[in-house]
mmCIF file of C-alpha atoms in Angstrom:
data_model
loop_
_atom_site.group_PDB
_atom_site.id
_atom_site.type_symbol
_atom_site.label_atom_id
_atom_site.label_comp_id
_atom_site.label_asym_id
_atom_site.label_seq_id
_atom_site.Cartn_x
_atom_site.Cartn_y
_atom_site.Cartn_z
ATOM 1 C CA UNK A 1 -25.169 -20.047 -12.412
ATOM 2 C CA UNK A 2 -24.279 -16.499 -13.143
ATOM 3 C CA UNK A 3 -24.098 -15.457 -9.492
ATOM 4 C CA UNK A 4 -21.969 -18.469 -8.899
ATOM 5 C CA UNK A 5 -19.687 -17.576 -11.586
ATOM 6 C CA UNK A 6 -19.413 -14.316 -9.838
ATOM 7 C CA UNK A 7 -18.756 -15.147 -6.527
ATOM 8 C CA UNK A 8 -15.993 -17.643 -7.780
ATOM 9 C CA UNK A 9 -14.659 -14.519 -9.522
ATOM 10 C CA UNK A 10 -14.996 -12.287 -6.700
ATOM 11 C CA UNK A 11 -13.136 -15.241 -4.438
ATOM 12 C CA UNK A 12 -10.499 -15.418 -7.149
ATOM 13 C CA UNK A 13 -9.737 -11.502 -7.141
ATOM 14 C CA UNK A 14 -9.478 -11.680 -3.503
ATOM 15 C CA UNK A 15 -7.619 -14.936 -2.759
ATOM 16 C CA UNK A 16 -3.974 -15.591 -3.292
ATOM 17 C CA UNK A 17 -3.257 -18.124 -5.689
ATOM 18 C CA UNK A 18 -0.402 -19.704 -3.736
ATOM 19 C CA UNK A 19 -1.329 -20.350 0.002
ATOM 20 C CA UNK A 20 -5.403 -19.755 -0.720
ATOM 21 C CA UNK A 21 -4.948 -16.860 2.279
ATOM 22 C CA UNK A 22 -7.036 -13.695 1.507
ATOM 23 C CA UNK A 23 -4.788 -11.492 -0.433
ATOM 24 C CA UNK A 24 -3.668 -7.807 0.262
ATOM 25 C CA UNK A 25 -6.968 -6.269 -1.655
ATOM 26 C CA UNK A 26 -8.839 -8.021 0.641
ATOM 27 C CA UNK A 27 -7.058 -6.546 3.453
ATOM 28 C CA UNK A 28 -7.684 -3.169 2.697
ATOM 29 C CA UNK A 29 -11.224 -3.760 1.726
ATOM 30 C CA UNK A 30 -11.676 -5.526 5.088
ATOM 31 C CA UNK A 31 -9.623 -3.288 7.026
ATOM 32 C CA UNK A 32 -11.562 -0.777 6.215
ATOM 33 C CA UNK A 33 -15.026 -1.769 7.338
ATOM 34 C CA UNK A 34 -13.380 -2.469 11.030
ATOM 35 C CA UNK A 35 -11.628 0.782 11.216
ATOM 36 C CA UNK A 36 -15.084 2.189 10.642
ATOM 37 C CA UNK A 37 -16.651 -0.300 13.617
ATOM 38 C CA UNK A 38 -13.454 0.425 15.340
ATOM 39 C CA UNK A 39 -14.112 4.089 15.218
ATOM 40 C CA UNK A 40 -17.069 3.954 16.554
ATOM 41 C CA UNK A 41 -17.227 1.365 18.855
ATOM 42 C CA UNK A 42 -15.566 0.255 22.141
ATOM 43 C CA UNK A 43 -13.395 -2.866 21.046
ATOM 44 C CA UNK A 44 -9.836 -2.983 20.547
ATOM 45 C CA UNK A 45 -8.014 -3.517 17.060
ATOM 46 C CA UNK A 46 -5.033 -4.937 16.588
ATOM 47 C CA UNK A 47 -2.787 -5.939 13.239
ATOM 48 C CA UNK A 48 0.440 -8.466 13.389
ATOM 49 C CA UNK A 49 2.648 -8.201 10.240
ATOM 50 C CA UNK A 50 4.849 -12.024 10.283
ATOM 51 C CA UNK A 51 7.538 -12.229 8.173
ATOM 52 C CA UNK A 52 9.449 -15.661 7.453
ATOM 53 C CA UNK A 53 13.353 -15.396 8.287
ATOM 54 C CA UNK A 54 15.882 -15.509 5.827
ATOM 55 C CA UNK A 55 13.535 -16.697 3.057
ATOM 56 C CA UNK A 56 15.848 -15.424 0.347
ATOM 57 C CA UNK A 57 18.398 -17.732 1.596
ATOM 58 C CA UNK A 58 15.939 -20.742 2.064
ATOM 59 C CA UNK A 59 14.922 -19.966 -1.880
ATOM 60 C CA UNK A 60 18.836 -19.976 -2.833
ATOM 61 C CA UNK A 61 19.574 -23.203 -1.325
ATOM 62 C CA UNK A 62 16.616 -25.085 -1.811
ATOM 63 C CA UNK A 63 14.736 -23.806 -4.744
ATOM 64 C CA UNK A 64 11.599 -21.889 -5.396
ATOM 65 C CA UNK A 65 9.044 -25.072 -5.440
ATOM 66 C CA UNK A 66 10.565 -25.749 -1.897
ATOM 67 C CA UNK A 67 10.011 -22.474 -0.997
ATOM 68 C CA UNK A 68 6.464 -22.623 -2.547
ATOM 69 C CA UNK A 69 5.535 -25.322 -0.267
ATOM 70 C CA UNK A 70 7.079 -23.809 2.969
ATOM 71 C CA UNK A 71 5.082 -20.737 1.957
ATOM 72 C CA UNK A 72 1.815 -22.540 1.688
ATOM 73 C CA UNK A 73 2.557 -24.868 4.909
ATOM 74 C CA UNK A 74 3.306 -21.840 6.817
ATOM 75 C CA UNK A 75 0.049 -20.072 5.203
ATOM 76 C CA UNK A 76 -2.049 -22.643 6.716
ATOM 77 C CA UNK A 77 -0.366 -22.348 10.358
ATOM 78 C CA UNK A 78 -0.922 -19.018 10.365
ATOM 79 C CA UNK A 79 -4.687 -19.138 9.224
ATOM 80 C CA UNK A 80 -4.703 -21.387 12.377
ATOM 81 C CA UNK A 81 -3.399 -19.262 14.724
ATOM 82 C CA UNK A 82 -5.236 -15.861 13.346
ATOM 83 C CA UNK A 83 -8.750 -14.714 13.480
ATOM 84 C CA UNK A 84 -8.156 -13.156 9.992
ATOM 85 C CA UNK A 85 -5.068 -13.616 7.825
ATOM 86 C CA UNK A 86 -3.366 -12.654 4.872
ATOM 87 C CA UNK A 87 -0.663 -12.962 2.208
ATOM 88 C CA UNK A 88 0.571 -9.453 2.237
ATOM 89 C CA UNK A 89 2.892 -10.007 -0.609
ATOM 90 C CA UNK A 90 6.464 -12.730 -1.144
ATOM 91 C CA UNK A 91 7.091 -14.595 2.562
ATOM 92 C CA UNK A 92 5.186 -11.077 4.724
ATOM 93 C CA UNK A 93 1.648 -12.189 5.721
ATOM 94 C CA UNK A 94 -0.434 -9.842 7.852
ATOM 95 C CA UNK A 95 -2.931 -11.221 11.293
ATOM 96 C CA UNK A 96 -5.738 -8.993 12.283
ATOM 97 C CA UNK A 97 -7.200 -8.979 15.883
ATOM 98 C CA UNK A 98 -10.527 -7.286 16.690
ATOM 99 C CA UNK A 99 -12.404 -7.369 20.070
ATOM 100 C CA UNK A 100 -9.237 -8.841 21.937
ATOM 101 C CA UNK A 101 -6.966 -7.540 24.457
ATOM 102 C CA UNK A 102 -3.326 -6.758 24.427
ATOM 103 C CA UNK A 103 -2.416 -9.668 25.962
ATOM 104 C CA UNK A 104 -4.463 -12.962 24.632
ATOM 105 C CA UNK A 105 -3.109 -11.133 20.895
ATOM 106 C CA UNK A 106 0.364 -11.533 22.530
ATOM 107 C CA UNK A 107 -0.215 -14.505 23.456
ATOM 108 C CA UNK A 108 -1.871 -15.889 20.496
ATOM 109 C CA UNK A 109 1.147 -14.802 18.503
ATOM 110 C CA UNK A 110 3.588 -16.161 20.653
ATOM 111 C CA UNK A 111 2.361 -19.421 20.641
ATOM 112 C CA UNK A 112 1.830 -19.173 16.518
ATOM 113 C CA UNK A 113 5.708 -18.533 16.349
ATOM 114 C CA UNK A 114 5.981 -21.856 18.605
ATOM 115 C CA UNK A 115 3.900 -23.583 16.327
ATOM 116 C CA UNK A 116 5.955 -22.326 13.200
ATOM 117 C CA UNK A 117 9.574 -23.151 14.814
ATOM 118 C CA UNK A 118 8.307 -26.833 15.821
ATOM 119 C CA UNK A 119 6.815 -27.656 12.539
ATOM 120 C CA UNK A 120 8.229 -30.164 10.598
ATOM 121 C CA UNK A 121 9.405 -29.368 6.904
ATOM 122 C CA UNK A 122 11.141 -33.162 6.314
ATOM 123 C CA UNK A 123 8.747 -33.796 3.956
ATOM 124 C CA UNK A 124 9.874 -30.345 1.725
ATOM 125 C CA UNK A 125 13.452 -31.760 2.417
ATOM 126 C CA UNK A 126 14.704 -29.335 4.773
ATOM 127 C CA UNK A 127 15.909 -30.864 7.817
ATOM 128 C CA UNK A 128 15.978 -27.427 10.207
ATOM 129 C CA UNK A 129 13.731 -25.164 11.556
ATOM 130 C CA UNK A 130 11.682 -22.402 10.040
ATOM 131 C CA UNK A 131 11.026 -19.391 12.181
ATOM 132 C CA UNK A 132 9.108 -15.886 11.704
ATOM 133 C CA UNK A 133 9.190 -12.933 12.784
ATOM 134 C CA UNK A 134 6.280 -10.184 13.691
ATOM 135 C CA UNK A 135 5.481 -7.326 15.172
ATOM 136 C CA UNK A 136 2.387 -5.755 16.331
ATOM 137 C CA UNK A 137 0.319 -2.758 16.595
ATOM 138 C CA UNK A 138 -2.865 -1.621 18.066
ATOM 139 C CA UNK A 139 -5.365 0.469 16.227
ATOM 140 C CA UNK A 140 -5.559 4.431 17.881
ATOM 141 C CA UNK A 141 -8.416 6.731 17.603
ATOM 142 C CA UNK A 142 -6.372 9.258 16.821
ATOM 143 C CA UNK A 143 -5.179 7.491 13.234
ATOM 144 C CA UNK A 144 -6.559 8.356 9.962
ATOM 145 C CA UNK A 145 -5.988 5.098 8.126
ATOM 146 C CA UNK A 146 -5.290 2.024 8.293
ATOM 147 C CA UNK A 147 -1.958 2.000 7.476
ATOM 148 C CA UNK A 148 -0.736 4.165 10.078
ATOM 149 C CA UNK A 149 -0.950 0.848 12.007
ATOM 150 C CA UNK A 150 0.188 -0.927 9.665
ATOM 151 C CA UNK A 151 2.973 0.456 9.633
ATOM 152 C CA UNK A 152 3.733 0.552 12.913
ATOM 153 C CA UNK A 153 3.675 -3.115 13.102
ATOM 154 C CA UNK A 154 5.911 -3.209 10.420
ATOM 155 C CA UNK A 155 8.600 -1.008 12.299
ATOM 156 C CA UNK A 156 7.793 -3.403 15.222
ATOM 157 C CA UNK A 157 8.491 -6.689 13.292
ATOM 158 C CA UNK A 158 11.723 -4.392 11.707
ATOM 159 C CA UNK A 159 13.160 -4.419 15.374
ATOM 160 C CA UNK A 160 11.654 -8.222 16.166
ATOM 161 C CA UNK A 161 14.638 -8.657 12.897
ATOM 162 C CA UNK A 162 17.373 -6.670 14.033
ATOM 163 C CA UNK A 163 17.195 -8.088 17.847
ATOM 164 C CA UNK A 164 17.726 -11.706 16.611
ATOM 165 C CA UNK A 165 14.513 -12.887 14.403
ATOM 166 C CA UNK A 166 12.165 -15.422 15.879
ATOM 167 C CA UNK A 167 10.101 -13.095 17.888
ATOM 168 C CA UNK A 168 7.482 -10.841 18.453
ATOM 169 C CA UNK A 169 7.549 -7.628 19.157
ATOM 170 C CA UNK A 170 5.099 -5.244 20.500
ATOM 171 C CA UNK A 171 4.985 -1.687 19.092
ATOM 172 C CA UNK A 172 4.515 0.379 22.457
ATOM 173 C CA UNK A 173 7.775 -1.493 23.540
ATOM 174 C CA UNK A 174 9.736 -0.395 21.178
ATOM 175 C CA UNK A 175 8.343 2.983 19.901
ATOM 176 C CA UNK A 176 10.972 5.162 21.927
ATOM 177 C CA UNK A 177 13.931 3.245 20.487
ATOM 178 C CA UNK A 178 13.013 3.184 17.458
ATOM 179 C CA UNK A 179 12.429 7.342 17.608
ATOM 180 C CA UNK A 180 15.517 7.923 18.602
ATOM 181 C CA UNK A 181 17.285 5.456 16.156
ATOM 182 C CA UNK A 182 15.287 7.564 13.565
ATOM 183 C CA UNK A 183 16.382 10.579 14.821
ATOM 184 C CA UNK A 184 19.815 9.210 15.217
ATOM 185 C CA UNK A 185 19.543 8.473 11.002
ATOM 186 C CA UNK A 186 18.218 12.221 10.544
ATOM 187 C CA UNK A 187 21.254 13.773 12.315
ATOM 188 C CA UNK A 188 23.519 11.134 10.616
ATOM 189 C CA UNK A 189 22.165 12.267 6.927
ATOM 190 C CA UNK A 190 21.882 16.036 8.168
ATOM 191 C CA UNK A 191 25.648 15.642 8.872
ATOM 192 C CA UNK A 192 26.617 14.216 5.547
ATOM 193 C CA UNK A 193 24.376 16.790 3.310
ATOM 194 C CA UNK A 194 26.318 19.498 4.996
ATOM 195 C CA UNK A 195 29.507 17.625 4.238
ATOM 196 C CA UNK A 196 28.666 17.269 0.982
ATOM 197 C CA UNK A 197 27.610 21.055 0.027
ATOM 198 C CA UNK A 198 30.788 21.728 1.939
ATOM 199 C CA UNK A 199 32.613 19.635 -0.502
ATOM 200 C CA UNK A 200 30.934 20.966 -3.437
ATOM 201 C CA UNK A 201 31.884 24.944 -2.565
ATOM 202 C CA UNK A 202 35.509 23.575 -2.272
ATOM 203 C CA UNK A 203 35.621 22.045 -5.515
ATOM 204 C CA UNK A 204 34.441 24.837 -7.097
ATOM 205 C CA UNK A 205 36.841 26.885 -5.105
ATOM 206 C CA UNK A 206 39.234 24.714 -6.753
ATOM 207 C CA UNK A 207 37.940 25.049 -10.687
ATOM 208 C CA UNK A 208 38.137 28.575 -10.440
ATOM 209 C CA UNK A 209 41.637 28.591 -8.923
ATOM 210 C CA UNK A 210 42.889 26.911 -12.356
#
């Protein structure tokens, strides 16, 4: 009974109440032990980060219960269309791929956004579809944790957002854009700081004139 009692506890600290998906503790812990296989093995890793569009909105108009239920629906489509998958935290949810090329993860995630955009949410009283948005990332020898990939499927499913939602998008794609669109910021903020100090020496320029 005891060891029952702590598995249920175990399953508890580790599952997300709302959509019953493995939660983001889970992840890590997980992630962890396949970086390590990863490491040292020959198979490929690769982590999806889904995100629902314009949840905020859908939450406004229709409610928080509604949005509950489009959260768990949308939970169990993705545990569906995943080998292992996660509630990373509010409408995000994380898909992690090991031992399978580039292209059936592509594809597996392409036809999961399919899935999610021909669902049916009548019965939560919303009479349009519900779409997500990802991006993707495969697992390099050269990282040193698992959320260097992480977080390059993140920046992925940042562009999959900016180029229209409802889409994919591949990391390796996108990696040069997005470099120089971060560059792009870093020039932008270098140019303002020196605006700035310049502004500063002129108002104190201007105190010590009066």
């Amino acid at each position: 009974v005891e060891s029952n009692q702590n598995r249920l506890q175990a399953a508890k600290v580790y599952t997300d109440d709302l959509t019953q998906l493995y939660n983001k503790r889970k992840l890590t812990e997980q992630m962890g032990r396949l970086f390590k296989q990863f490491k040292t093995g020959r198979k490929k890793l690769f982590v999806a980060m889904m995100d629902i569009d314009r949840f905020k909105a859908l939450n406004d108009t229709y409610g928080h219960p509604v949005g509950d239920q489009v959260l768990k629906k949308i939970a169990a489509l993705i545990r569906e269309g995943v080998p292992y998958a996660y509630r990373y935290g509010g409408e995000e949810f994380c898909g992690v791929f090991y031992g399978f090329e580039k292209e059936a993860v592509l594809d597996a995630m392409e036809k999961l956004r399919r899935n999610i955009e021909n669902a049916s949410f009548v019965e939560e009283g919303i009479d349009h579809p519900i779409t997500i948005s990802s991006g993707v990332a495969e697992f390099d020898v050269g990282m040193n944790a698992v959320m260097d990939a992480i977080d390059r499927a993140d920046k992925a499913l940042y562009v999959s957002k900016e180029d229209g939602r409802n889409r994919c998008t591949y990391y390796d794609d996108i990696k040069d854009r997005y470099l120089a669109d971060a560059n792009r910021l870093r020039q932008r903020n270098l140019m303002l700081e020196e605006e700035l100090i310049h502004l500063r020496e002129e108002l104190a320029g201007l105190k010590k004139g009066k």
